[in-house]
mmCIF file of C-alpha atoms in Angstrom:
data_model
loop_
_atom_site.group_PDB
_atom_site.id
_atom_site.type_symbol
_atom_site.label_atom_id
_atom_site.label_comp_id
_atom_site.label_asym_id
_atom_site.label_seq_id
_atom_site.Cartn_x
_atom_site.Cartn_y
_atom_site.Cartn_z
ATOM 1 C CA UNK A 114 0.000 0.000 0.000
ATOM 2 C CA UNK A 115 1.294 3.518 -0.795
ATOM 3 C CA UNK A 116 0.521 6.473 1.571
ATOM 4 C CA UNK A 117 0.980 10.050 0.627
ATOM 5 C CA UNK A 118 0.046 13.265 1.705
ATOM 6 C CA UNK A 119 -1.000 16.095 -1.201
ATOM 7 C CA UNK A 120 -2.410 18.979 -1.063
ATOM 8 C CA UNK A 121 -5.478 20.519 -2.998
ATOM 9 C CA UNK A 122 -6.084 24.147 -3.082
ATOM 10 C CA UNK A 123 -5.800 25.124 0.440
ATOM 11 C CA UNK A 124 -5.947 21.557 1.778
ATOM 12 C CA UNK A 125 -3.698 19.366 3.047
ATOM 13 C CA UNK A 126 -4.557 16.068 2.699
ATOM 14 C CA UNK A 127 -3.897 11.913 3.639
ATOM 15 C CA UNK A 128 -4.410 9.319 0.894
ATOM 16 C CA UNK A 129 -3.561 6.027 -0.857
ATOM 17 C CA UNK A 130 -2.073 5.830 -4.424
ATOM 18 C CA UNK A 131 -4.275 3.259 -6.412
ATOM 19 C CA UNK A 132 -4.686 2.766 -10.011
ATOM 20 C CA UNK A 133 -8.074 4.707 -10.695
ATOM 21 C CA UNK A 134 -6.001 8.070 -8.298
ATOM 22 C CA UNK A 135 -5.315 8.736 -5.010
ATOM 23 C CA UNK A 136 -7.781 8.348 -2.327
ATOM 24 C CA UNK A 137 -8.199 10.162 0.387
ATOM 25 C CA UNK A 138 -8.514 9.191 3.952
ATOM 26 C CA UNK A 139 -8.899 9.962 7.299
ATOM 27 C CA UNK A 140 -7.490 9.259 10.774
ATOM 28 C CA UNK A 141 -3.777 7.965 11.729
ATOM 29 C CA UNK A 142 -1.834 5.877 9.082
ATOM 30 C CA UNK A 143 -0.334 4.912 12.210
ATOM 31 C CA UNK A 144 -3.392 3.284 13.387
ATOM 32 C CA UNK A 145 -6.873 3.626 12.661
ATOM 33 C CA UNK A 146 -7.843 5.251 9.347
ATOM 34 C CA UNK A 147 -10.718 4.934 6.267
ATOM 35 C CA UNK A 148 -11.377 6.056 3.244
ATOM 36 C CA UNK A 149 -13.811 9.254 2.876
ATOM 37 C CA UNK A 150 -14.681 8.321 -0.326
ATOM 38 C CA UNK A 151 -13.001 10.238 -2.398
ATOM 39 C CA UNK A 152 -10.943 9.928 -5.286
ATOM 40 C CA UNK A 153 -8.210 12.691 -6.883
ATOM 41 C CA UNK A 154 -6.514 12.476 -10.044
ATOM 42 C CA UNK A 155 -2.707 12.662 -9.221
ATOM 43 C CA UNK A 156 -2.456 15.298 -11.821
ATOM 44 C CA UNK A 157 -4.882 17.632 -10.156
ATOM 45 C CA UNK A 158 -3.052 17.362 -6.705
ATOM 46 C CA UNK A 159 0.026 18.322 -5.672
ATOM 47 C CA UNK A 160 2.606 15.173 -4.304
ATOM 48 C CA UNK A 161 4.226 16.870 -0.511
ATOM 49 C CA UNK A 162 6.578 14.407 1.338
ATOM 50 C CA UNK A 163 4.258 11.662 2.563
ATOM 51 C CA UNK A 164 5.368 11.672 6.181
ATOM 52 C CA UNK A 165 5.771 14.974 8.165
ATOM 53 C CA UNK A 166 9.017 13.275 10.514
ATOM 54 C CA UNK A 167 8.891 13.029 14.065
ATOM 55 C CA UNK A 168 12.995 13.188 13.725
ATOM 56 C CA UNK A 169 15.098 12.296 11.187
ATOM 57 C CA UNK A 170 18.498 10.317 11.357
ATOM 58 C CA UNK A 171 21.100 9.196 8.909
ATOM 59 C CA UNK A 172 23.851 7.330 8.331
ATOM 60 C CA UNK A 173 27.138 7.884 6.931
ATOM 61 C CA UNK A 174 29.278 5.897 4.160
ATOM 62 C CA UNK A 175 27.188 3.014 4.365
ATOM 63 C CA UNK A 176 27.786 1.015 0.962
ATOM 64 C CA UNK A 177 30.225 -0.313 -0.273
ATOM 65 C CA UNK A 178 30.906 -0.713 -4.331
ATOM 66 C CA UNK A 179 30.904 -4.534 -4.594
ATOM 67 C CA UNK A 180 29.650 -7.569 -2.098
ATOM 68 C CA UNK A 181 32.978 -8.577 -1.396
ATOM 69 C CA UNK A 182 34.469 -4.828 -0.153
ATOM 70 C CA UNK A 183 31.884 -5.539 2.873
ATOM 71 C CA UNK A 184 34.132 -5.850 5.957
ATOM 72 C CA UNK A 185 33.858 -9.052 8.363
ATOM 73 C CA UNK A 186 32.965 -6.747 11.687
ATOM 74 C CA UNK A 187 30.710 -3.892 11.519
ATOM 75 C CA UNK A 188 31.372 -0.565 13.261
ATOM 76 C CA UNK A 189 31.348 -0.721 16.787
ATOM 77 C CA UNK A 190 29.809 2.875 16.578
ATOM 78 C CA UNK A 191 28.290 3.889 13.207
ATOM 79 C CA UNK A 192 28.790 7.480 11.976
ATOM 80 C CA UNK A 193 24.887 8.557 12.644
ATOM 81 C CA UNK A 194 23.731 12.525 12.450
ATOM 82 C CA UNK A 195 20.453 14.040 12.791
ATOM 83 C CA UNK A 196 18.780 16.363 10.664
ATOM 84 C CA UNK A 197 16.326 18.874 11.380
ATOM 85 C CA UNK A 198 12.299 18.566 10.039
ATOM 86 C CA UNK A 199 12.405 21.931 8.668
ATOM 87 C CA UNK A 200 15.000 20.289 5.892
ATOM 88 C CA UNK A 201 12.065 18.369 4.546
ATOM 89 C CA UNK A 202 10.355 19.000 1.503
ATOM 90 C CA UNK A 203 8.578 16.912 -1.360
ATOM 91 C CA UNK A 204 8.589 15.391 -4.800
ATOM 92 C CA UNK A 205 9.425 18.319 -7.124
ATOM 93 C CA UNK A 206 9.788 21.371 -4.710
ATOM 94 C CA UNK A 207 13.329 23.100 -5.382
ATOM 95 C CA UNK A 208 16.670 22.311 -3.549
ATOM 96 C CA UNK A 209 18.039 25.711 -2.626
ATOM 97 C CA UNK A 210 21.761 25.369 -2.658
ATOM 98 C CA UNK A 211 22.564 28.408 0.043
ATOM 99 C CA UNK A 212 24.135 31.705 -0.502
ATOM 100 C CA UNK A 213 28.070 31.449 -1.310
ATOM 101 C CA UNK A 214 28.844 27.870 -2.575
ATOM 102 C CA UNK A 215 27.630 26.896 -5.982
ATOM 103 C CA UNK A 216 27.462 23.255 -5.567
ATOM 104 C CA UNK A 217 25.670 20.631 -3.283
ATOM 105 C CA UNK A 218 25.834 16.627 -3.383
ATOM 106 C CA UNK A 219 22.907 14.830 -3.785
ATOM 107 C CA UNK A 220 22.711 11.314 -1.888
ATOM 108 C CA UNK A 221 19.876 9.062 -3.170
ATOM 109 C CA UNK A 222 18.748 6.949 0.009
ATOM 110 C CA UNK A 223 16.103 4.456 1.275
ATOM 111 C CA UNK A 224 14.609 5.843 4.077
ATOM 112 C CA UNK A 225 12.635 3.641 6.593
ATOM 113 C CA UNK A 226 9.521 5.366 8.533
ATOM 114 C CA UNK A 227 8.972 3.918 12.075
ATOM 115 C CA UNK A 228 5.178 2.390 12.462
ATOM 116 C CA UNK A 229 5.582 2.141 16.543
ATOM 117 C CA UNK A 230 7.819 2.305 20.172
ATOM 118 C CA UNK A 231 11.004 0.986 19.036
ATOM 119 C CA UNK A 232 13.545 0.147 22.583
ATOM 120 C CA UNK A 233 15.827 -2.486 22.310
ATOM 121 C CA UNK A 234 14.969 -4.536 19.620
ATOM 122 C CA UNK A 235 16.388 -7.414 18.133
ATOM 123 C CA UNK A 236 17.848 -7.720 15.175
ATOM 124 C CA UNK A 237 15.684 -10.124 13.826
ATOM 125 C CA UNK A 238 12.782 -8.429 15.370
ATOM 126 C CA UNK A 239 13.687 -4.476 13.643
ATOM 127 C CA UNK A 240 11.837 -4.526 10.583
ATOM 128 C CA UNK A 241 8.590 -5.843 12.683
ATOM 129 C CA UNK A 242 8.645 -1.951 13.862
ATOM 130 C CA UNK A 243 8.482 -0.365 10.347
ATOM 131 C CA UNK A 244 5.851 1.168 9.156
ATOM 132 C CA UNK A 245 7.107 2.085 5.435
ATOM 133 C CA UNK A 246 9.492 2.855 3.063
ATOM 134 C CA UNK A 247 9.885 5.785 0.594
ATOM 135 C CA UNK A 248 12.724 7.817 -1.285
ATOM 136 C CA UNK A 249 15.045 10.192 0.521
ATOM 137 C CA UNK A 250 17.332 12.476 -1.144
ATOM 138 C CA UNK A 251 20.381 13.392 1.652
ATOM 139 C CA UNK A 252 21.596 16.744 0.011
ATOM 140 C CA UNK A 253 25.066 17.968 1.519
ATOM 141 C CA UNK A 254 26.816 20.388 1.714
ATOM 142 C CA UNK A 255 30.440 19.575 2.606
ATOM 143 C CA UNK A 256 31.691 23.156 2.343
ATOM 144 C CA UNK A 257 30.218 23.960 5.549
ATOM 145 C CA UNK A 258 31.456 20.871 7.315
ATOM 146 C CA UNK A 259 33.448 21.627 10.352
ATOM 147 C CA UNK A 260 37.365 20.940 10.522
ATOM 148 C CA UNK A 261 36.557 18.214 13.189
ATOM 149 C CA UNK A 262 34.300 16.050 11.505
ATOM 150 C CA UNK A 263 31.070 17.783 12.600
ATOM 151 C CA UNK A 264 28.759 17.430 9.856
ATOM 152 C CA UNK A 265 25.416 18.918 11.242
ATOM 153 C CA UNK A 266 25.388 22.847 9.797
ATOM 154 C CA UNK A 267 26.601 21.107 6.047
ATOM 155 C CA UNK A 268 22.670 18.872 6.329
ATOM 156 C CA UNK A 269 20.552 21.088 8.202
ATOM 157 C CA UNK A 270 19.955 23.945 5.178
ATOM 158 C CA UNK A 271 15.758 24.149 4.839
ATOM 159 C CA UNK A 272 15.080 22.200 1.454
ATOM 160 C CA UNK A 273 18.045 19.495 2.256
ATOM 161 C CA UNK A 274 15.821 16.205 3.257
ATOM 162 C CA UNK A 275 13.439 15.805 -0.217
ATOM 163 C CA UNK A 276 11.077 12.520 0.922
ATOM 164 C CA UNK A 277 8.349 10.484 -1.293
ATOM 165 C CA UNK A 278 6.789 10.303 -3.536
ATOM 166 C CA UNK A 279 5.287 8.080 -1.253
ATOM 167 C CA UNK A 280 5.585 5.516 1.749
ATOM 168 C CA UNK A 281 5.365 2.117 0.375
ATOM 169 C CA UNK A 282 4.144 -0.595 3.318
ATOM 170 C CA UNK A 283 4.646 -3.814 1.493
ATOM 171 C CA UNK A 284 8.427 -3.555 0.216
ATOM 172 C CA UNK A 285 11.212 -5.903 1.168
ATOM 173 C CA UNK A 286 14.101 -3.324 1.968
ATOM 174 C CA UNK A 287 16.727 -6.061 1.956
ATOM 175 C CA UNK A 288 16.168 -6.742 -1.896
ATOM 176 C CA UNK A 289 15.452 -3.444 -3.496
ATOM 177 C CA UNK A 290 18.155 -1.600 -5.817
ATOM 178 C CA UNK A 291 18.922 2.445 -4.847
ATOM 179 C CA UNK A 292 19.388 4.896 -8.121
ATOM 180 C CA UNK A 293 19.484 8.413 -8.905
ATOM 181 C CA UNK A 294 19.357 10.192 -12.129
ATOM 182 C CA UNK A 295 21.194 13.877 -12.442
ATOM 183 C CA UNK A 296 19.505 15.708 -15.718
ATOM 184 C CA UNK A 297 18.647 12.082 -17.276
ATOM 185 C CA UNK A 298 21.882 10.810 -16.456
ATOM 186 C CA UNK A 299 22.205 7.485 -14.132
ATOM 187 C CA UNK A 300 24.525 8.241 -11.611
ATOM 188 C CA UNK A 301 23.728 5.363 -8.569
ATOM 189 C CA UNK A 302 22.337 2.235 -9.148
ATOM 190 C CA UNK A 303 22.936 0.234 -6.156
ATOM 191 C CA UNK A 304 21.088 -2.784 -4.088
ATOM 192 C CA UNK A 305 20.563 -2.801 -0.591
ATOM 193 C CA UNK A 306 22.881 -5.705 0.593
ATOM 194 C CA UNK A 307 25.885 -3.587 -0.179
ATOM 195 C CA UNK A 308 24.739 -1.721 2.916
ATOM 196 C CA UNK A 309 27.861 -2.396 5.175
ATOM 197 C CA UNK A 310 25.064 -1.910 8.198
ATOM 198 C CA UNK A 311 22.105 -3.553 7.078
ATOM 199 C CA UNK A 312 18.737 -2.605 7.840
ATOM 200 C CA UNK A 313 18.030 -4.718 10.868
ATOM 201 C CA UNK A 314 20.964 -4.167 12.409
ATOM 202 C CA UNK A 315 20.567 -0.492 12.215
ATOM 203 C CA UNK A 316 17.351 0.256 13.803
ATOM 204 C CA UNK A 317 18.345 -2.542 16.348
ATOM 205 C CA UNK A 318 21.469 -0.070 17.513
ATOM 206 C CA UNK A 319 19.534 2.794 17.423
ATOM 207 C CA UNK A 320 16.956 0.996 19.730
ATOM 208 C CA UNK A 321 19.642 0.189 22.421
ATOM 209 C CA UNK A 322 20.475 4.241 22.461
ATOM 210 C CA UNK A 323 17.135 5.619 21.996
ATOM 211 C CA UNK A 324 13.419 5.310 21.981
ATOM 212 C CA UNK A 325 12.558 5.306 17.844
ATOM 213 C CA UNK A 326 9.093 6.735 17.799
ATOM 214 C CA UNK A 327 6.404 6.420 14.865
ATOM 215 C CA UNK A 328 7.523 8.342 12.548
ATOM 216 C CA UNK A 329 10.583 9.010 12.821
ATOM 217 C CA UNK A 330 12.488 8.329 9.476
ATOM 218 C CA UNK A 331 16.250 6.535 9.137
ATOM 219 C CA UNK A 332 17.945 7.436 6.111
ATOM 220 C CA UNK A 333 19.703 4.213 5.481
ATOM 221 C CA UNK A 334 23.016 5.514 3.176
ATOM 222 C CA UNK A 335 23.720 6.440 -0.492
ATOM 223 C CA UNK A 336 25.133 4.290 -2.506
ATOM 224 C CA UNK A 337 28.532 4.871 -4.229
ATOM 225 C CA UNK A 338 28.042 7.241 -7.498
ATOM 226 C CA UNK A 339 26.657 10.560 -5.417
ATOM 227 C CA UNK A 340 28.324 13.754 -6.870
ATOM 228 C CA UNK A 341 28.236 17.345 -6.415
ATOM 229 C CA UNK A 342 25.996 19.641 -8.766
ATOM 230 C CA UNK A 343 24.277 22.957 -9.252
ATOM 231 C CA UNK A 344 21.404 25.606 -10.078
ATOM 232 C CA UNK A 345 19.863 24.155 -12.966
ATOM 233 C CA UNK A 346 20.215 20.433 -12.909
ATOM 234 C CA UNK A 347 17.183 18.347 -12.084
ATOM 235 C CA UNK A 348 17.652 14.995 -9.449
ATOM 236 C CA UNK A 349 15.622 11.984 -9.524
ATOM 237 C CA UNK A 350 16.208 9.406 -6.796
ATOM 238 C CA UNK A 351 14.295 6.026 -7.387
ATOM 239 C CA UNK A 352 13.575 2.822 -5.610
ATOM 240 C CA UNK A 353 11.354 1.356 -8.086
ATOM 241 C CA UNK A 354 9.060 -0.438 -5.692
ATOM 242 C CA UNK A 355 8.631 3.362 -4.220
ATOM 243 C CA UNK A 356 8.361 5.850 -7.159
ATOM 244 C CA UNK A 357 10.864 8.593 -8.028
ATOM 245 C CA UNK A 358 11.692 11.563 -6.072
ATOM 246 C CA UNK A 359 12.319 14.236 -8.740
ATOM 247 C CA UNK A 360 13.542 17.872 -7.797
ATOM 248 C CA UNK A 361 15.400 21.068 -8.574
ATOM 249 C CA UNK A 362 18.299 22.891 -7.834
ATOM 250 C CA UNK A 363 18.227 26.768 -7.753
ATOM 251 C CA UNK A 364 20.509 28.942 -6.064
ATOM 252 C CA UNK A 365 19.618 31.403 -3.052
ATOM 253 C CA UNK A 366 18.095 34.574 -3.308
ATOM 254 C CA UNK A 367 20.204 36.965 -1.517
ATOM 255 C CA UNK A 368 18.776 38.230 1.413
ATOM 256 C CA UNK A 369 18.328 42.304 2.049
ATOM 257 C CA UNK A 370 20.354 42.408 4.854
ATOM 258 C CA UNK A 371 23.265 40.685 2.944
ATOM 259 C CA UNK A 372 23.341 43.089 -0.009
#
């Protein structure tokens, strides 16, 4: 089943993507929902990222370029950062690379939504705590990367966390392939088992440091094949089971109080 959210004039609205359009619905994905009845062409709506995040977390260099580069022992302590909610936007709103650098990196990712309380899970037990899956698009900035290793301001920029088109609940995450497309161009093409943390094992570390809530959304790591770009050029991430994530890049407008 895929879940979006879409808006229609001044409405914001819930829905499921079937063949004859997207139908609305009412009440928590989460939990109890229906359908109202009715039905919306997708091109009379507007697409918005499906999921407005509780939190959002990623990973770092998490694939490798062939099966056999995985190593034996995973990290003791992956390389995990947060990003804020106000980096999220949808399928074709604009990627606003910020005032004084040209250039971003776009980073084509599954991204797993949280269906529930998620504390100390097993392994084998994570993916019983996902909700959904849809299309994340980790844009960087490395330029403002601190000299340390701090990578927080270079993710955070508003516009920098492009989710959907939408949340696909019947997807096995283990056995679906990761691309991106820069202005038509295939640039990653990459399955899931050359994740050198897999999946489970992610949201089952996460789960021994925190409480995952519903809704929060784990951006699982871009294959190899990400690359820097600019104003102009047009990004389409795809997990084919999901849809494609298609946006922009324009540059800044500069403020008033910086001319």
């Amino acid at each position: 089943m895929k879940f979006t959210r879409f808006a229609v004039e001044s409405d914001i609205l819930n829905g499921v993507a079937a063949e004859e359009g997207i139908k609305e619905i009412e009440g928590d994905i989460f939990g109890n929902w229906s359908y109202t009845g009715r039905t919306y062409s997708q091109n009379d709506v507007e697409l918005l990222a499906p999921i407005e995040p509780n939190q959002i977390i990623g990973i770092g260099a998490n694939f490798v370029t062939k099966a056999e580069d995985r190593p034996d022992i995973l990290p003791e302590i992956p390389v995990f950062f947060f990003k804020p909610t106000s980096s999220v936007v949808g399928p074709e709103a604009e990627i606003v690379i910020p005032d004084g650098i040209e250039e971003v990196k776009f980073e084509s990712e599954l991204a797993v939504v949280i269906g529930k309380d998620t504390k100390n899970v097993a392994k084998d037990d994570a993916l019983d705590y996902v909700f959904g899956y849809t299309v994340g698009n980790d844009v960087t900035a490395p330029q403002f990367f601190h000299k340390d290793g701090h990578w927080m301001v270079g993710k955070s920029f508003d516009t920098f966390t492009p989710l959907g088109p939408f949340i696909e609940t019947d997807l096995d995450p283990l056995n679906v392939n990761v691309k991106s497309k820069l202005d038509s161009v295939e640039k990653q093409n990459s399955s899931t088992d050359l994740m050198i943390v897999p999946i489970r094992e992610m949201i089952s570390y996460l789960s021994s440091v925190m409480t995952l809530k519903k809704g929060d959304v784990i951006l699982t790591g871009s294959p190899v094949g990400a690359e820097m770009t600019g104003k102009g050029s047009t990004i389409e991430c795809e997990i084919k089971e999901i849809g494609v994530l298609r946006n922009s890049f324009v540059k800044a407008k500069r403020s008033a109080a910086s001319i």
